[in-house]
XYZ file of C-alpha atoms in Angstrom:
280
model
C 0.086 -0.069 0.015
C 1.727 3.424 -0.876
C 0.922 5.818 0.794
C 1.498 8.346 -1.466
C 0.068 8.953 -5.303
C 1.157 7.844 -7.950
C 1.097 10.963 -11.322
C -1.411 8.529 -13.002
C -3.588 8.142 -9.814
C -3.449 11.655 -8.837
C -4.749 13.167 -12.125
C -7.296 10.622 -12.367
C -8.068 11.650 -8.765
C -11.916 13.951 -8.704
C -10.858 17.657 -7.100
C -12.191 16.610 -4.381
C -10.607 13.877 -3.445
C -7.206 15.932 -4.089
C -8.258 17.909 -1.673
C -8.536 15.246 1.097
C -5.277 13.992 0.599
C -3.573 17.410 0.492
C -5.320 17.362 3.754
C -3.722 14.712 5.176
C -0.506 15.381 4.271
C -0.842 18.432 5.654
C -2.378 17.136 8.942
C 0.631 14.546 8.847
C 3.603 17.167 8.208
C 3.494 18.260 12.065
C 3.035 14.640 13.430
C 6.322 13.702 11.360
C 8.341 16.608 12.792
C 7.829 15.972 15.817
C 8.846 12.786 15.600
C 12.249 13.920 13.881
C 11.898 16.104 16.996
C 11.973 13.543 19.231
C 14.768 10.907 18.084
C 16.480 14.369 17.391
C 16.680 14.859 20.933
C 16.809 11.362 22.455
C 19.856 10.911 20.057
C 21.111 14.026 22.020
C 20.715 12.722 24.989
C 22.626 9.594 24.714
C 25.212 11.059 22.499
C 25.442 13.487 25.936
C 25.314 10.203 28.290
C 28.416 8.760 26.476
C 31.155 10.461 28.983
C 34.797 9.066 29.746
C 37.529 10.340 31.837
C 40.707 10.602 30.027
C 43.990 10.246 32.132
C 46.514 13.824 30.745
C 50.142 12.941 32.016
C 52.052 15.682 31.880
C 56.072 15.667 32.718
C 58.802 18.281 32.844
C 59.520 18.321 29.299
C 55.740 19.908 28.978
C 57.303 23.094 30.834
C 60.371 23.685 29.155
C 58.136 27.338 28.170
C 58.277 28.090 31.957
C 61.627 26.478 33.170
C 64.208 28.470 31.681
C 66.929 26.711 33.401
C 67.316 22.933 35.173
C 67.726 22.366 38.215
C 69.079 18.822 38.883
C 66.169 18.143 42.283
C 63.174 19.447 40.342
C 60.608 16.670 39.817
C 57.988 16.922 37.728
C 54.893 13.893 38.446
C 51.971 15.591 37.013
C 48.078 12.613 36.595
C 45.012 15.095 35.786
C 41.522 13.917 34.021
C 39.949 15.414 31.510
C 36.559 14.833 30.620
C 35.785 13.561 27.041
C 32.348 13.673 26.002
C 30.848 12.054 22.950
C 28.653 15.586 21.842
C 30.843 18.027 23.839
C 29.468 21.320 24.708
C 30.714 24.832 26.566
C 29.643 23.180 30.165
C 32.021 20.002 29.406
C 34.786 22.579 27.627
C 34.192 24.981 31.087
C 34.909 21.803 33.537
C 37.793 20.524 31.606
C 39.162 24.390 32.048
C 38.874 24.719 35.323
C 39.890 21.787 35.898
C 43.654 21.959 33.607
C 43.969 25.918 34.871
C 43.989 25.057 38.748
C 46.556 22.080 37.541
C 48.916 24.872 35.579
C 48.633 27.543 37.526
C 50.898 26.526 39.862
C 54.273 25.836 37.153
C 56.336 28.512 37.570
C 60.034 28.867 37.325
C 61.145 28.213 40.793
C 59.218 25.529 41.285
C 61.047 22.063 42.519
C 58.183 19.369 43.197
C 55.182 18.852 42.067
C 52.944 15.443 42.152
C 49.013 16.096 40.746
C 46.979 12.960 41.051
C 43.283 12.087 40.492
C 40.334 9.878 41.751
C 37.244 9.050 40.031
C 34.124 8.852 41.981
C 31.020 8.247 40.825
C 30.788 8.283 37.343
C 27.161 7.734 35.638
C 24.679 9.214 33.523
C 23.611 11.751 35.263
C 26.692 12.757 38.372
C 29.892 12.676 37.965
C 32.326 13.180 41.084
C 35.858 13.566 40.155
C 38.926 14.558 43.717
C 42.503 16.041 42.610
C 45.258 16.211 44.916
C 48.019 18.644 44.699
C 51.326 19.011 45.939
C 53.594 21.763 45.016
C 57.141 22.900 46.559
C 59.032 25.931 45.349
C 62.474 26.834 45.991
C 63.649 28.713 49.206
C 59.618 27.776 50.564
C 60.029 26.027 54.165
C 57.794 23.175 52.990
C 55.776 22.359 50.267
C 51.883 22.479 50.392
C 48.809 20.161 49.589
C 45.860 21.734 48.211
C 42.362 19.057 47.019
C 39.800 19.910 45.377
C 36.578 18.011 44.071
C 34.030 18.386 41.481
C 30.619 17.199 41.190
C 28.086 17.397 38.001
C 25.424 16.702 35.899
C 26.984 16.716 32.368
C 23.891 16.247 31.056
C 21.487 19.463 32.716
C 24.641 20.808 32.549
C 24.367 21.086 36.474
C 27.491 21.673 39.409
C 25.996 20.390 42.717
C 27.359 21.754 45.666
C 26.925 21.189 49.682
C 22.653 21.676 49.607
C 22.270 20.208 46.277
C 23.020 17.150 48.000
C 21.350 17.577 51.569
C 18.456 18.912 52.969
C 19.546 22.503 55.168
C 15.168 21.853 56.209
C 16.669 18.879 58.216
C 20.237 21.048 59.356
C 22.331 19.178 57.234
C 25.227 21.709 57.448
C 25.232 21.361 61.195
C 24.377 17.826 61.693
C 27.533 16.537 59.159
C 29.893 19.308 60.038
C 29.574 17.595 63.767
C 29.889 14.062 62.195
C 33.155 15.927 60.755
C 34.540 17.291 63.756
C 35.030 14.008 65.642
C 36.678 12.503 62.894
C 39.156 15.690 63.152
C 39.442 15.412 65.838
C 41.171 11.780 65.620
C 43.041 12.485 62.393
C 44.575 15.742 63.484
C 45.693 15.506 66.998
C 46.918 19.075 66.782
C 43.290 20.527 66.898
C 41.286 22.040 64.578
C 40.365 25.638 63.930
C 37.075 25.637 65.710
C 36.187 29.312 64.799
C 36.660 28.399 60.803
C 35.123 25.390 61.296
C 32.224 26.054 62.391
C 31.723 29.491 61.148
C 28.311 29.075 59.453
C 29.278 30.577 56.408
C 31.898 27.736 56.332
C 30.730 24.901 54.206
C 33.109 21.479 53.666
C 33.880 20.589 49.857
C 33.090 16.659 48.910
C 33.598 13.322 47.030
C 31.008 11.537 45.814
C 31.492 7.703 46.222
C 29.812 4.475 45.640
C 29.445 3.463 49.207
C 30.981 6.953 51.185
C 30.805 10.400 50.385
C 34.714 12.356 51.772
C 34.747 15.266 52.584
C 38.181 16.997 51.492
C 40.270 19.430 53.407
C 43.137 20.535 51.848
C 45.920 21.747 53.863
C 45.737 24.446 56.507
C 41.995 24.386 55.748
C 40.684 23.927 58.801
C 43.168 22.896 60.641
C 46.964 23.176 61.398
C 49.434 22.645 58.292
C 51.420 19.807 60.436
C 48.570 17.537 59.243
C 48.768 18.215 55.793
C 45.537 17.785 53.787
C 42.999 14.643 54.040
C 39.741 13.907 54.140
C 37.245 12.274 56.159
C 35.275 8.815 55.027
C 31.601 9.315 56.246
C 28.966 5.919 54.802
C 25.961 6.689 53.168
C 23.821 5.188 56.890
C 25.473 7.493 58.770
C 23.628 10.579 57.337
C 21.405 9.611 54.932
C 18.829 11.058 57.057
C 19.795 14.463 55.675
C 20.263 14.221 51.872
C 17.350 15.663 49.296
C 14.906 13.198 47.748
C 15.059 15.345 44.615
C 19.108 15.538 45.181
C 21.457 13.537 42.831
C 21.378 10.974 45.837
C 17.676 10.516 46.535
C 17.902 7.406 45.652
C 19.675 6.243 48.541
C 17.182 7.672 50.977
C 13.587 5.214 52.550
C 11.014 6.642 50.616
C 9.292 5.662 54.542
C 11.917 8.123 55.741
C 13.087 7.099 59.200
C 9.804 5.885 61.286
C 11.123 3.238 63.559
C 10.955 3.579 67.419
C 14.062 1.655 68.302
C 15.726 3.445 65.372
C 15.336 6.950 67.422
C 16.267 5.749 70.244
C 19.583 3.738 69.556
C 19.931 7.643 67.554
C 19.109 10.156 70.507
C 22.343 7.949 72.673
C 24.128 7.886 69.761
C 24.058 11.513 68.821
C 23.903 13.064 72.540
C 27.258 11.004 72.954
C 29.108 12.538 70.222
C 28.230 15.512 71.696
C 29.835 15.236 74.817
C 32.860 14.027 72.770
C 33.053 17.599 71.174
C 32.431 20.148 74.110
């Protein structure tokens, strides 16, 4: 069965039949365009989700234009992530420029030691989490410095996730999670924490999303004395699930029924009291 008539058939049709056919084709046109648009959007979404994290490796020879002279003690070992998307976008390009800028920004002529490494956390269609560690030592400095930063974003909707995109402010998530972090900090750094800085309401810790845990990352001097260096505080999801946003990127971890069991409330109340007592 043919959808369109041949020239011979068309000529044999009466005028009303021709008008009927034309009306049918005009009606079908928007449907066809809608179908084409839908397929195009599906293809675009699919290509947008095809993302690979590629490792970029740099050595001293790659920065000859910066190092004007040879230094026998210079050691450059750089490895950082590049987000390689099947369908590139200005947003992905911006992410890559930020990563590269943070890494290359430390390269100066008096740089003697530089190490950069990274970790991949959750890598999915709607969530990519990356963590980058840096150690740099400049000639003449008393000691080197350690820094860490993380990126959590949705490559499809082109959205960067901050703390309150993941955690529920209505449940006082920032305060409660800081209490849990502080407990671990007192173990990690025996020299203490900068309490005024850490507990300041405007201070929001950075985080790195893994499959089983969430890591909060701290650069050297950020909330502890320099002797403690940079470090991470790892919290399992089961300890913070009550503070996750149900409509956030980790909402799948939250139970639909909420925390309703009486025994659980009793135990949680005791544990929270003990945690606060240890922090006082």
